[in-house]
mmCIF file of C-alpha atoms and ligand atoms in Angstrom:
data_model
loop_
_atom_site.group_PDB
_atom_site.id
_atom_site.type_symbol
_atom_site.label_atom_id
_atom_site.label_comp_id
_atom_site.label_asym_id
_atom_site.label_seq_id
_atom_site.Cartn_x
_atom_site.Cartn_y
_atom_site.Cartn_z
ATOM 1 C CA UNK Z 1 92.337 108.003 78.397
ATOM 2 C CA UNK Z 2 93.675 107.161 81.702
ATOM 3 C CA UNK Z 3 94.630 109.275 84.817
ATOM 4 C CA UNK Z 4 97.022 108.201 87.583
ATOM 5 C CA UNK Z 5 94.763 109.584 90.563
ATOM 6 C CA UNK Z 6 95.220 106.738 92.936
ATOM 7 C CA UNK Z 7 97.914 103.958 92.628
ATOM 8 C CA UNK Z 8 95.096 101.247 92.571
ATOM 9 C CA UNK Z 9 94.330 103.070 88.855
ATOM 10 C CA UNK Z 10 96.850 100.541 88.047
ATOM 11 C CA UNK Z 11 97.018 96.757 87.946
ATOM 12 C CA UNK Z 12 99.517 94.712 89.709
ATOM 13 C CA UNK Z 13 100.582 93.663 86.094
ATOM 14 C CA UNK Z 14 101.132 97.209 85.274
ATOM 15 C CA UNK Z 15 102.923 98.069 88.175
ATOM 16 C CA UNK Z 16 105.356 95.377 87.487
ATOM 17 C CA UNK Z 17 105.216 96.407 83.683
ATOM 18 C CA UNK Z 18 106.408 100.101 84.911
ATOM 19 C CA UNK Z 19 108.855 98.585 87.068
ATOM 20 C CA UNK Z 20 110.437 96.583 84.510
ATOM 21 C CA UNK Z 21 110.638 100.393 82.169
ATOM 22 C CA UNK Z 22 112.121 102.141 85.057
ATOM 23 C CA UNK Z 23 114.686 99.261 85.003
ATOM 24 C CA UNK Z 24 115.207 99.561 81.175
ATOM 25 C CA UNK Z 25 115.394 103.041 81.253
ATOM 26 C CA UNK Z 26 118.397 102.673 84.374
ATOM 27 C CA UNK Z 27 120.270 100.570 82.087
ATOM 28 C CA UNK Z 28 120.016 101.633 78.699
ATOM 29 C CA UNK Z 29 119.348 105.474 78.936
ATOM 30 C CA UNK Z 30 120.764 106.460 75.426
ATOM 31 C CA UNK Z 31 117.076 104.969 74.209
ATOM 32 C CA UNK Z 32 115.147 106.734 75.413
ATOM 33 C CA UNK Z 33 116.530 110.279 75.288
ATOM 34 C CA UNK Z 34 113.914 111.231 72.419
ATOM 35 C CA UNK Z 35 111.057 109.221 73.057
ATOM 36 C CA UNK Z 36 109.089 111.676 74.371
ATOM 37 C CA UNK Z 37 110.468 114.539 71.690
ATOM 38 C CA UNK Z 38 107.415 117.159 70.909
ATOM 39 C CA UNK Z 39 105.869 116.236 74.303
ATOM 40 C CA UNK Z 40 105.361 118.617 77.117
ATOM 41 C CA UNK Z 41 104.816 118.124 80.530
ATOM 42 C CA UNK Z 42 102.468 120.655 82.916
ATOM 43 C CA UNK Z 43 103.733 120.538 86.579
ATOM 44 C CA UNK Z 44 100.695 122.500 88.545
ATOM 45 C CA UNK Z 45 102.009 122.769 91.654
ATOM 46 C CA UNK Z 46 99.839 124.602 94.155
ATOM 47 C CA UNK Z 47 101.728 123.238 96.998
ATOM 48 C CA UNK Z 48 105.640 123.126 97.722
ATOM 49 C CA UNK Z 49 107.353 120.047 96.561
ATOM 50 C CA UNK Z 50 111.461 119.343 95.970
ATOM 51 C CA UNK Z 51 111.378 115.954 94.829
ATOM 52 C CA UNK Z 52 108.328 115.480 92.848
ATOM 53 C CA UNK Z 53 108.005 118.367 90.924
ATOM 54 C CA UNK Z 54 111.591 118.598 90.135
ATOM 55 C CA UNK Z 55 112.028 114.552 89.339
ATOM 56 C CA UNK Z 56 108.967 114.884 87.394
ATOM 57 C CA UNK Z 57 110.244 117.830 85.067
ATOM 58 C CA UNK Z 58 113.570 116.095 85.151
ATOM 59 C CA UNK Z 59 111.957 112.683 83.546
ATOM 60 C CA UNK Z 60 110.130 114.494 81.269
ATOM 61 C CA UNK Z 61 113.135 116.263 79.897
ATOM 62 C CA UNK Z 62 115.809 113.433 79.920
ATOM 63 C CA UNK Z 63 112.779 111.372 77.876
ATOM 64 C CA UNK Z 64 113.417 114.434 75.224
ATOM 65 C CA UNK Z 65 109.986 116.144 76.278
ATOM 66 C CA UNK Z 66 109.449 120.158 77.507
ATOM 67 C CA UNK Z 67 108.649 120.871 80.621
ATOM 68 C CA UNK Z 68 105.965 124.125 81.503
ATOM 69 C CA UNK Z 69 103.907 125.121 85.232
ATOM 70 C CA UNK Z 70 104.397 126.843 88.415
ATOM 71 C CA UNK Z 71 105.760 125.971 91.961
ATOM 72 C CA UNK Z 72 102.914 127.653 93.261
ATOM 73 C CA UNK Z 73 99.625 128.352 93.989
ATOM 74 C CA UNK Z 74 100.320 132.377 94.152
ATOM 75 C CA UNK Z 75 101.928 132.957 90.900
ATOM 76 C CA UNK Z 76 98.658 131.047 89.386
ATOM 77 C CA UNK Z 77 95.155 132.307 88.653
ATOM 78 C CA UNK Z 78 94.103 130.190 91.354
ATOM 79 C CA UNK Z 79 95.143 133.204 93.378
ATOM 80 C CA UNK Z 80 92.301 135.194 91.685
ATOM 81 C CA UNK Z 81 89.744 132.214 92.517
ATOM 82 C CA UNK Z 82 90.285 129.985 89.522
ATOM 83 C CA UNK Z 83 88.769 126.787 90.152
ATOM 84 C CA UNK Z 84 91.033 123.742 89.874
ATOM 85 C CA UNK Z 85 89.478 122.454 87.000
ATOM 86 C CA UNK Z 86 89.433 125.302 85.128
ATOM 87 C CA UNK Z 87 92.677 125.550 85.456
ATOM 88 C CA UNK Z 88 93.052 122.008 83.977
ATOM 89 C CA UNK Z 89 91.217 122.425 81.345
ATOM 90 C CA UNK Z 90 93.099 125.564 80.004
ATOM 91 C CA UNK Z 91 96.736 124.026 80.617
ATOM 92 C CA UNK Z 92 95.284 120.967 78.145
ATOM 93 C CA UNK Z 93 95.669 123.799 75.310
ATOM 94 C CA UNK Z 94 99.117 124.104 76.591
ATOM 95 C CA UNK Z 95 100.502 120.232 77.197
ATOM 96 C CA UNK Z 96 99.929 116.703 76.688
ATOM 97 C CA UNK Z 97 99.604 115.787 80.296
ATOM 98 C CA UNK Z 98 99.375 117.588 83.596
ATOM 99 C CA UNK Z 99 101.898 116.284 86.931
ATOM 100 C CA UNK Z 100 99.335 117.772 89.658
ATOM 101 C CA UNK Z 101 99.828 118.996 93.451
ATOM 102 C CA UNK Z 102 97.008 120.470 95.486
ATOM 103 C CA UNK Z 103 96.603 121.118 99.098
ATOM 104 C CA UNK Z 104 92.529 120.082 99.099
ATOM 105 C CA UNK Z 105 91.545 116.364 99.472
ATOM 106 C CA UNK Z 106 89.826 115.269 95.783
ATOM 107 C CA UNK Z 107 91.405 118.173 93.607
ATOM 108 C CA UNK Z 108 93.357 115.844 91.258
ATOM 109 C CA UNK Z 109 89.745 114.058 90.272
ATOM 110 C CA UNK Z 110 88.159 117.529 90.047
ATOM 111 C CA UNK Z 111 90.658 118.551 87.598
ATOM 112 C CA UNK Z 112 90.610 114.923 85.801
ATOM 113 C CA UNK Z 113 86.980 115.377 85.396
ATOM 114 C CA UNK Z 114 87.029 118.215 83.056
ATOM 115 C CA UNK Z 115 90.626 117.580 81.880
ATOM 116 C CA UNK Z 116 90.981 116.176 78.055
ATOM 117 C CA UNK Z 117 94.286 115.299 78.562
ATOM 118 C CA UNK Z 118 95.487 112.608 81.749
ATOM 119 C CA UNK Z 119 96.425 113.956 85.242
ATOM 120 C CA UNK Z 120 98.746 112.537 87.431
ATOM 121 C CA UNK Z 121 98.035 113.122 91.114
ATOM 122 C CA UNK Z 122 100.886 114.295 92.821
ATOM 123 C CA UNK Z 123 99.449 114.506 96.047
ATOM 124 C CA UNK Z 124 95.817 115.335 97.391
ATOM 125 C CA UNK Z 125 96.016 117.165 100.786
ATOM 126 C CA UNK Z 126 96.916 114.286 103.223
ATOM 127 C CA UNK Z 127 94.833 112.203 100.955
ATOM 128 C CA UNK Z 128 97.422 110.040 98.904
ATOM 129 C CA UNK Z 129 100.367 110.307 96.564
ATOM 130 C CA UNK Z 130 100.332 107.590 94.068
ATOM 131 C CA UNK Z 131 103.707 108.312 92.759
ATOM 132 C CA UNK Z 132 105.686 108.317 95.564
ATOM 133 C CA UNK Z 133 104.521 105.155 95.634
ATOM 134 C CA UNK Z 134 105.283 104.218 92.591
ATOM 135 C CA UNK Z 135 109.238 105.151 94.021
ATOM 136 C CA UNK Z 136 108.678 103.343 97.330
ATOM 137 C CA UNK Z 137 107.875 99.875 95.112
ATOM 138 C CA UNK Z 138 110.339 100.171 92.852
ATOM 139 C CA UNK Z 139 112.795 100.885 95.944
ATOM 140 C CA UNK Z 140 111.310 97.759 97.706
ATOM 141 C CA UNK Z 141 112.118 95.590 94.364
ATOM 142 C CA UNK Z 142 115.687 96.898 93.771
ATOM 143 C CA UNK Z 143 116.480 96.303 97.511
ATOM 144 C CA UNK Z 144 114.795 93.431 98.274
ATOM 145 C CA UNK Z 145 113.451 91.776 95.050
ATOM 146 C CA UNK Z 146 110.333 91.137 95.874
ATOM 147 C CA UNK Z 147 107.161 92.277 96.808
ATOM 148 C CA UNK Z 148 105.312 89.697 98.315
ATOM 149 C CA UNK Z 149 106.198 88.027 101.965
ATOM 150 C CA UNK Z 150 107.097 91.504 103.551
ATOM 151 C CA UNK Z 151 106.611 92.683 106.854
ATOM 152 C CA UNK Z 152 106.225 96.495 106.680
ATOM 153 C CA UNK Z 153 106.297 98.765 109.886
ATOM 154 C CA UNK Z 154 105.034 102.575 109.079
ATOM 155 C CA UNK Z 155 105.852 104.734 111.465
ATOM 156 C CA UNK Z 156 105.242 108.242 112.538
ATOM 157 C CA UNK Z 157 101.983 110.561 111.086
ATOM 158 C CA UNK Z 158 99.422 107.807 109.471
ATOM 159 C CA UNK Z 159 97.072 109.905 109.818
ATOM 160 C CA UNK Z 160 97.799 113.221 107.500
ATOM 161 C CA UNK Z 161 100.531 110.549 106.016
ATOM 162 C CA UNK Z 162 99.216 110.694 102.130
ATOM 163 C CA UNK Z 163 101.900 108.594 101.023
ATOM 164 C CA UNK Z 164 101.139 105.718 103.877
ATOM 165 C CA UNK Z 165 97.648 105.591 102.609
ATOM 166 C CA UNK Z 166 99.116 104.943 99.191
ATOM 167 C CA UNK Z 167 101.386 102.856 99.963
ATOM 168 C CA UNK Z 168 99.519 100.377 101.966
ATOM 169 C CA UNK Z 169 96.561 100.801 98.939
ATOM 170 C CA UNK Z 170 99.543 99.174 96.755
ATOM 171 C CA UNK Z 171 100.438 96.653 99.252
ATOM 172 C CA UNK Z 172 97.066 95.246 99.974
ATOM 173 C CA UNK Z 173 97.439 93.711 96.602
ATOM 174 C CA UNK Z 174 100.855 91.834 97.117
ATOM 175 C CA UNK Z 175 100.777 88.130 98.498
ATOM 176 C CA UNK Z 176 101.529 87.260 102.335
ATOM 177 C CA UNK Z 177 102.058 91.517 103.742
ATOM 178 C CA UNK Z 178 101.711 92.054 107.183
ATOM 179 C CA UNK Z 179 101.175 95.488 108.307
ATOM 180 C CA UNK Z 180 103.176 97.263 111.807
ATOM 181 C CA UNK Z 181 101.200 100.702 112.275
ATOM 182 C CA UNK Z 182 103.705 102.922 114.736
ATOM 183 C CA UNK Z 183 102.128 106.112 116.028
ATOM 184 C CA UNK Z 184 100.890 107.966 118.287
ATOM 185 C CA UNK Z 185 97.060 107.041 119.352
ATOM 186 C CA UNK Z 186 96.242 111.188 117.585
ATOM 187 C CA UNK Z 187 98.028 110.104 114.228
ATOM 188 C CA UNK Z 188 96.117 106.352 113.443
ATOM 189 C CA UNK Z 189 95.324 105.690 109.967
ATOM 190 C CA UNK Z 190 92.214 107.433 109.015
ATOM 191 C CA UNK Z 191 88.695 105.437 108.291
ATOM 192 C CA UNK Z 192 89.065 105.208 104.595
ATOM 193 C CA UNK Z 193 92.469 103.042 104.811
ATOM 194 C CA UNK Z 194 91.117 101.252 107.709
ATOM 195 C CA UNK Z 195 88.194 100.262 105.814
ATOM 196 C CA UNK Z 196 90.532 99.539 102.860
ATOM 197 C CA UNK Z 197 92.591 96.810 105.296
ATOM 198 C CA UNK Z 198 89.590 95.152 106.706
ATOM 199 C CA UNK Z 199 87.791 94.743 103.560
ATOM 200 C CA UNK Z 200 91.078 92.780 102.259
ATOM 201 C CA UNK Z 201 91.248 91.001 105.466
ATOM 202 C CA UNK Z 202 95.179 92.505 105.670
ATOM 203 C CA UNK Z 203 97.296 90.975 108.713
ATOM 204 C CA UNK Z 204 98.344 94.172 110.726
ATOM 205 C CA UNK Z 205 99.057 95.267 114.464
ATOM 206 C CA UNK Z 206 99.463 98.529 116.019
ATOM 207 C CA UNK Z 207 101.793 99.958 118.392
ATOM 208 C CA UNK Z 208 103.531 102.993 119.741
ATOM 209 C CA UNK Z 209 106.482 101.911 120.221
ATOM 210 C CA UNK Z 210 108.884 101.792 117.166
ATOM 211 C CA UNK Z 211 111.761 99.242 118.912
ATOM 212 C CA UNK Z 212 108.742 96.930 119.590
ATOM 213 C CA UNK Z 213 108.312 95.180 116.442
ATOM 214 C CA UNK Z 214 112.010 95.991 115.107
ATOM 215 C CA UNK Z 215 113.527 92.763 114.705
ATOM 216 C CA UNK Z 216 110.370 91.455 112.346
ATOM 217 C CA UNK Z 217 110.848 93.987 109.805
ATOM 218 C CA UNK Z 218 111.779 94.115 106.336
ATOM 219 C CA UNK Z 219 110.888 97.568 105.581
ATOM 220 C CA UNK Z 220 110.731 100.216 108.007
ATOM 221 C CA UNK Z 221 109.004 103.145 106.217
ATOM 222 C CA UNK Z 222 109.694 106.367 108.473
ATOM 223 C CA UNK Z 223 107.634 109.811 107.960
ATOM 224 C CA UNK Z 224 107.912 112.893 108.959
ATOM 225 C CA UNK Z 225 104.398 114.549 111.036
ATOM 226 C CA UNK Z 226 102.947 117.047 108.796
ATOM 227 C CA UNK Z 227 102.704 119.754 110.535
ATOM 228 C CA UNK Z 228 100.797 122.282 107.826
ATOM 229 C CA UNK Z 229 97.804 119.576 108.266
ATOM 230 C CA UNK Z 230 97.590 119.860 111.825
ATOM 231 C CA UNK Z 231 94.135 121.975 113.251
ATOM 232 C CA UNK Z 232 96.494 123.817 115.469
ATOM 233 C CA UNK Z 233 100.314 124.455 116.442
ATOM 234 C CA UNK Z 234 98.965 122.928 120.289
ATOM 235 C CA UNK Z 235 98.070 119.389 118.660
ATOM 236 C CA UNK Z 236 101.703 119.495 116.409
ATOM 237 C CA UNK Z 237 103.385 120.043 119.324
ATOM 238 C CA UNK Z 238 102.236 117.298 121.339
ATOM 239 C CA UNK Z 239 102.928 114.544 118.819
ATOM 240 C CA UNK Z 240 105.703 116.666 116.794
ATOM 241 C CA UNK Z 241 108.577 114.461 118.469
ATOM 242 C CA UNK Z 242 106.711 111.296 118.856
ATOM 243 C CA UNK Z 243 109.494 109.269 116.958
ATOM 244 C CA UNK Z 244 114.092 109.029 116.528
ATOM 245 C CA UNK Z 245 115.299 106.805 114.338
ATOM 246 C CA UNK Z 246 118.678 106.227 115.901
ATOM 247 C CA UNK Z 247 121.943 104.046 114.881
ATOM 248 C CA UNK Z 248 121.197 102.072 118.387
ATOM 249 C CA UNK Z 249 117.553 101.492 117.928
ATOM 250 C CA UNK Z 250 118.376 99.716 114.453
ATOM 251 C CA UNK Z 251 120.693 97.308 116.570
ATOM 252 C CA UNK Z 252 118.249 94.842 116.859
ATOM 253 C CA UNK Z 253 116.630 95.111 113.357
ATOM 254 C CA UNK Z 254 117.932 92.524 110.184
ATOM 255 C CA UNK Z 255 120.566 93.323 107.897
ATOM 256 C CA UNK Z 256 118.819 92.764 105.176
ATOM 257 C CA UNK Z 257 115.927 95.197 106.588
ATOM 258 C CA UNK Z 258 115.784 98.527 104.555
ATOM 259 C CA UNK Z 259 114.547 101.825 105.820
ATOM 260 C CA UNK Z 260 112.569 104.026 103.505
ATOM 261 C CA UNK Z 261 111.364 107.545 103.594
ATOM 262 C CA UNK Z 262 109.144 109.757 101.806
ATOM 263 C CA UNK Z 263 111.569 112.895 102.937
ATOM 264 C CA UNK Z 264 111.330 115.717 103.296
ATOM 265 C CA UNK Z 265 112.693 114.125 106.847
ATOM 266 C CA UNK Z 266 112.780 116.857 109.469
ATOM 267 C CA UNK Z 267 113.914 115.019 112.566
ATOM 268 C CA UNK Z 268 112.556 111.388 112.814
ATOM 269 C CA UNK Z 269 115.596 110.195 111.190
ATOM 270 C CA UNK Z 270 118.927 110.608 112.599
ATOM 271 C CA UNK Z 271 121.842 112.086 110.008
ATOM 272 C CA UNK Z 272 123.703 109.472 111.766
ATOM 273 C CA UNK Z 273 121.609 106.253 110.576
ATOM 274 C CA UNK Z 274 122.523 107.979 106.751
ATOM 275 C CA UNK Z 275 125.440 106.094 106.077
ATOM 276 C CA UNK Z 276 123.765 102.468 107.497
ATOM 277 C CA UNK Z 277 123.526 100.279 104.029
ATOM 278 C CA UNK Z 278 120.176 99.629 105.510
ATOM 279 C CA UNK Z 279 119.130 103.238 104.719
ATOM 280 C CA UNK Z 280 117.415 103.360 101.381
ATOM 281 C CA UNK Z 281 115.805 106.867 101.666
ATOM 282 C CA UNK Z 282 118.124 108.410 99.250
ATOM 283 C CA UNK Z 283 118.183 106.049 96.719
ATOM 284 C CA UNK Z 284 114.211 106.254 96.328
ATOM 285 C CA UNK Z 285 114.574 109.886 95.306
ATOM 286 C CA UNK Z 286 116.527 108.095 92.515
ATOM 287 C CA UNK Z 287 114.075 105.716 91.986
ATOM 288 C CA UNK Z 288 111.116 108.139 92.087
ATOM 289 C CA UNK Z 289 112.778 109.891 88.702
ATOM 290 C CA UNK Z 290 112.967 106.354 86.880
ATOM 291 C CA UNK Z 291 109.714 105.630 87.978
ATOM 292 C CA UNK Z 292 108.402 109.032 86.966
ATOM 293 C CA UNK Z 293 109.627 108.459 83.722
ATOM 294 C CA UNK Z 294 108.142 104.720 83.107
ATOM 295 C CA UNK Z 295 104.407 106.277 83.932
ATOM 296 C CA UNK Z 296 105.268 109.347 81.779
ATOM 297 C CA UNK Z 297 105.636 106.668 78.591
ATOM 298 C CA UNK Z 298 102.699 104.747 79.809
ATOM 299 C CA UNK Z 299 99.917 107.490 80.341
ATOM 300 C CA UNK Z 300 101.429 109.024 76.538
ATOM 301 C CA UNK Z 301 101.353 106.011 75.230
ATOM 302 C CA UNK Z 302 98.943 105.136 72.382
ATOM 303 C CA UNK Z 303 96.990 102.071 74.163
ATOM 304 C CA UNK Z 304 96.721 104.632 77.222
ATOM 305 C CA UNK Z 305 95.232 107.430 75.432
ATOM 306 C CA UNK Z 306 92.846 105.434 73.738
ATOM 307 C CA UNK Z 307 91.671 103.654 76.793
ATOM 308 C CA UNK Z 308 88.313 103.703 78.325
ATOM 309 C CA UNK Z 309 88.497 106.545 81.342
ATOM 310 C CA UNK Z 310 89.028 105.551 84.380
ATOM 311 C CA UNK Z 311 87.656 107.824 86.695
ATOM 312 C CA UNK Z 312 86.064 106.514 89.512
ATOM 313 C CA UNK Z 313 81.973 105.566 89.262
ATOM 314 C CA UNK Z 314 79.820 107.886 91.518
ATOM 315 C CA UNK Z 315 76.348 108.713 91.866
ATOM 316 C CA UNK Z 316 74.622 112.139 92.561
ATOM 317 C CA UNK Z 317 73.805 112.266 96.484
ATOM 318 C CA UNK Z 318 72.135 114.738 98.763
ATOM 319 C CA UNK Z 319 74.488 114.707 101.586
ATOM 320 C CA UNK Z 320 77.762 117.214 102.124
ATOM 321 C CA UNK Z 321 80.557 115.735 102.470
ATOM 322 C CA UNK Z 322 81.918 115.395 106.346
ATOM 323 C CA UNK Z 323 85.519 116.457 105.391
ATOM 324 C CA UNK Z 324 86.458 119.974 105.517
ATOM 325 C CA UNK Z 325 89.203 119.540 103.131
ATOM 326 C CA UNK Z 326 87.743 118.129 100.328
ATOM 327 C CA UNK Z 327 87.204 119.875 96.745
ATOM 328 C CA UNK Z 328 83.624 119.821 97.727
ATOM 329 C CA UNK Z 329 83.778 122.079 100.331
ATOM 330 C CA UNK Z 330 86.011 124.281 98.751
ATOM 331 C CA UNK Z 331 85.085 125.008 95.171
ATOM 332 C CA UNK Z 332 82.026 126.138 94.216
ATOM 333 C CA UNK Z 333 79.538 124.482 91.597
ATOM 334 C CA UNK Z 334 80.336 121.524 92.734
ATOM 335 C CA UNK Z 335 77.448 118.177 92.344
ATOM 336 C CA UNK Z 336 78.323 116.117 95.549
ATOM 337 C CA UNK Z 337 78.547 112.731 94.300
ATOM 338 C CA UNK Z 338 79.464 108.960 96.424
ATOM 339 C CA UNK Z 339 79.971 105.553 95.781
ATOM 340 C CA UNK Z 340 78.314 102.729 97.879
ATOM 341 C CA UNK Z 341 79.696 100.547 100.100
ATOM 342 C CA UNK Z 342 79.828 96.822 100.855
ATOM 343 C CA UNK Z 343 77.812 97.936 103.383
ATOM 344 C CA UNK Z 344 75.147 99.754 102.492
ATOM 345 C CA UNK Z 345 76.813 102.956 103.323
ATOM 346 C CA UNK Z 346 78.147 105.529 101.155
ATOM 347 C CA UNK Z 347 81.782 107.248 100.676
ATOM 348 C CA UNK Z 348 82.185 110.400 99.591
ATOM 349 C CA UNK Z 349 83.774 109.889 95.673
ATOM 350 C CA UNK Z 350 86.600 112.472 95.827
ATOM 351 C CA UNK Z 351 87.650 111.953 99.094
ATOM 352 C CA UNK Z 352 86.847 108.858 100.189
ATOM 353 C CA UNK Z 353 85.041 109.812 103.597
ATOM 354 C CA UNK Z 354 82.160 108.073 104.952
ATOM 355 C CA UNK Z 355 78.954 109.751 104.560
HETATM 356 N N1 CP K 401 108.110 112.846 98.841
HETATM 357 C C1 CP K 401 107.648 114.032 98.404
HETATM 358 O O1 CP K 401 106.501 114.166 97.975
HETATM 359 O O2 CP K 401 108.558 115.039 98.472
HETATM 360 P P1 CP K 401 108.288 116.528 97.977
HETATM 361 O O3 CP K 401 107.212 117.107 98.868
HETATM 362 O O4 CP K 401 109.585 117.236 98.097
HETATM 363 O O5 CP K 401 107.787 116.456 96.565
#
C-alpha cells in the first residue's frame, strides 16, 4: 500500500503520470464521474483548511466517491485525548483512504503507521504539504510547460512555510532549478531543507530583498507568515509585514513570469496585482482539485494498494527528539526512532530534525 506523506513518496515519472490524469480529467470530465463509485473519502482535519479539505471532498465526489470527517480537532475524540493513530485506525473501518491535517510535525506518519488503509498528508505542522505541491507543479506545467530550467524565488515565511519545504523537496529533482530564498534573516529555511539542498548540490542564493532578484524569475512563489507557528505575538510582529507584492514592484519582472501562492494570502499580495495575467494564485486552487483527484485514482488504484509500503526506514534510538512539535513529544507510547545520515549523524524519522 502506499501513503502520500511527503511529495518525494513519488517518482518524477509519477508526478508527471498524475499530471498527465489531472489533464485528462480537465478535458474529458464525463469519464470519470463514476470511477470512484462505492469509494469514500475520510477528511481528518484537526486544523482549519478552505482549500484542501474542501477540494479534496470535492474530487472525491465529482470522481463519484462519498465523502465523511470533521473540520476539526474539537468535534473529534482527539478532544478527549485520542491519539492520532488511533484515530486512523478506527476511520479505516469507516473509508478507503484518509485526506489528513494535523497541527504536530510527524502526525501523518504516526497515523500511516498503524493505518491499513493509505493516508494522504495534508499538512504536518509547518513541516510540509505534499499536495499543495502537487497543485503548485501542475500550475507551473499549465503556465509554463515545463519543469526543468526554472528560476524560482520563494518569498516570505521559509521557515514555518510547510508548503516551501515541499515544494523545493519536488524541485530538487527537476533539471537546471535555481533557487531565490526571500526572507527575513528570523524566517530562513529550516536545517532539514537546507540539508536537503546541499546534499543535491541545488544552485540557490538568499536575500531580503524581494525587487532584488525580480527580473531573473520565472516563478515567484509568495507566502503568507504563519502566524499560529510563531513562539510569541512579539516575534510575529516583527517580521509580520516583512513583504508587498505590489503592481510597481512586478514592473521589472518578465511577462512570461508567473506568481504563485499557497493562499490563504493575508497581506503580502496586493488585491491590485489580482488581475496581472502574471498572477496564477487563483488558478492553482483550480489545479489543486484536478490534482487532488489524479492522486485520489492513484493511491485507490489496484497496483497502489498492492504495493510494497512505503513508509520511511527508521531505527529504534535512545535520544528525544529536539523538536517540540513533533508527534514524539506529544503523544504518548511513542518508540523514538531516526534514520542516519550521510554523515554519520542521525535525523529524527517523523520530523526530520537533527539529533
Ligand atoms: N493552501 C492551503 O493549504 O490552503 P488551506 O489552508 O485553505 O487548505
Amino acid at each position: 500500500m502506499r501513503h502520500l506523506l511527503d511529495v518525494c513518496d513519488l517518482s518524477v515519472d509519477e508526478l508527471y503520470s498524475l499530471i498527465a490524469t489531472a489533464e485528462d480529467i480537465a478535458a474529458n470530465r464525463a469519464k470519470y464521474a463514476h470511477i470512484l463509485d462505492g469509494k469514500k473519502l475520510a477528511t481528518l482535519f484537526f486544523e482549519p483548511s478552505t482549500r484542501t479539505r474542501l477540494s479534496f471532498e470535492a474530487a472525491m465526489l465529482e470522481l463519484g466517491g462519498q465523502v465523511i470527517g470533521f473540520s476539526e480537532a474539537s468535534s473529534s475524540s482527539a478532544s478527549k485525548g485520542e491519539c492520532v493513530s488511533d484515530t486512523a485506525r478506527v476511520v479505516a473501518n469507516y473509508a478507503d483512504i484518509i485526506a489528513m491535517r494535523h497541527p504536530i510535525e510527524g502526525a501523518a506518519l504516526a497515523a500511516a503507521e498503524k493505518s491499513p488503509i493509505p493516508i494522504i498528508n495534508a499538512g504536518d505542522g509547518g513541516h510540509c504539504h505534499p499536495t499543495q505541491t502537487l497543485a503548485d507543479l501542475l500550475t507551473i506545467h499549465r503556465e509554463l510547460g515545463r519543469l526543468d530550467d526554472l528560476t524560482i524565488g520563494l518569498c516570505g515565511d521559509l521557515l514555518y512555510g510547510r508548503t516551501v519545504h515541499s515544494l523545493i523537496n519536488a524541485m530538487l529533482r527537476y533539471k537546471n532549478i535555481r533557487f531565490i530564498f526571500i526572507s527575513p534573516k528570523s524566517l530562513r529555511l529550516p536545517e532539514y531543507t537546507l540539508r536537503a539542498l546541499e546534499e543535491a548540490g541545488a544552485q540557490a542564493v538568499e536575500t531580503a530583498s524581494l525587487e532584488e532578484y525580480m527580473p531573473d524569475l520565472d516563478v515567484l512563489y509568495m507566502t503568507r507568515i504563519q502566524r499560529e507557528r510563531f513562539p510569541s505575538m512579539e516575534a510575529y510582529n516583527a517580521v509580520k509585514d516583512s513583504y508587498r507584492l505590489t503592481p510597481d514592484k512586478l514592473e521589472s519582472a518578465k511577462a512570461t513570469m508567473r506568481i504563485l501562492h499557497p493562499l490563504p494570502r493575508v497581506n503580502e499580495i496586493a488585491k491590485s496585482v489580482d488581475d496581472d495575467p502574471r498572477a496564477a494564485y487563483f488558478r492553482q486552487t483550480f489545479n489543486g482539485k484536478l490534482m487532488r483527484e489524479a492522486l485520489l485514482l492513484f493511491l485507490l488504484s489496484d497496483a497502489a494498494k498492492s504495493a510494497p509500503s512505503n513508509l520511511p526506514k527508521g531505527e529504534k534510538c535512545a535520544e528525544k527528539c529536539p523538536n517540540p512539535k513533533c508527534i514524539t513529544n506529544n503523544e504518548y507510547g511513542f518508540e523514538m526512532m531516526c534514520t542516519s545520515l550521510e554523515d554519520g549523524t542521525k535525523k529524527c524519522r517523523y520530523c526530520e530534525t537533527k539529533l
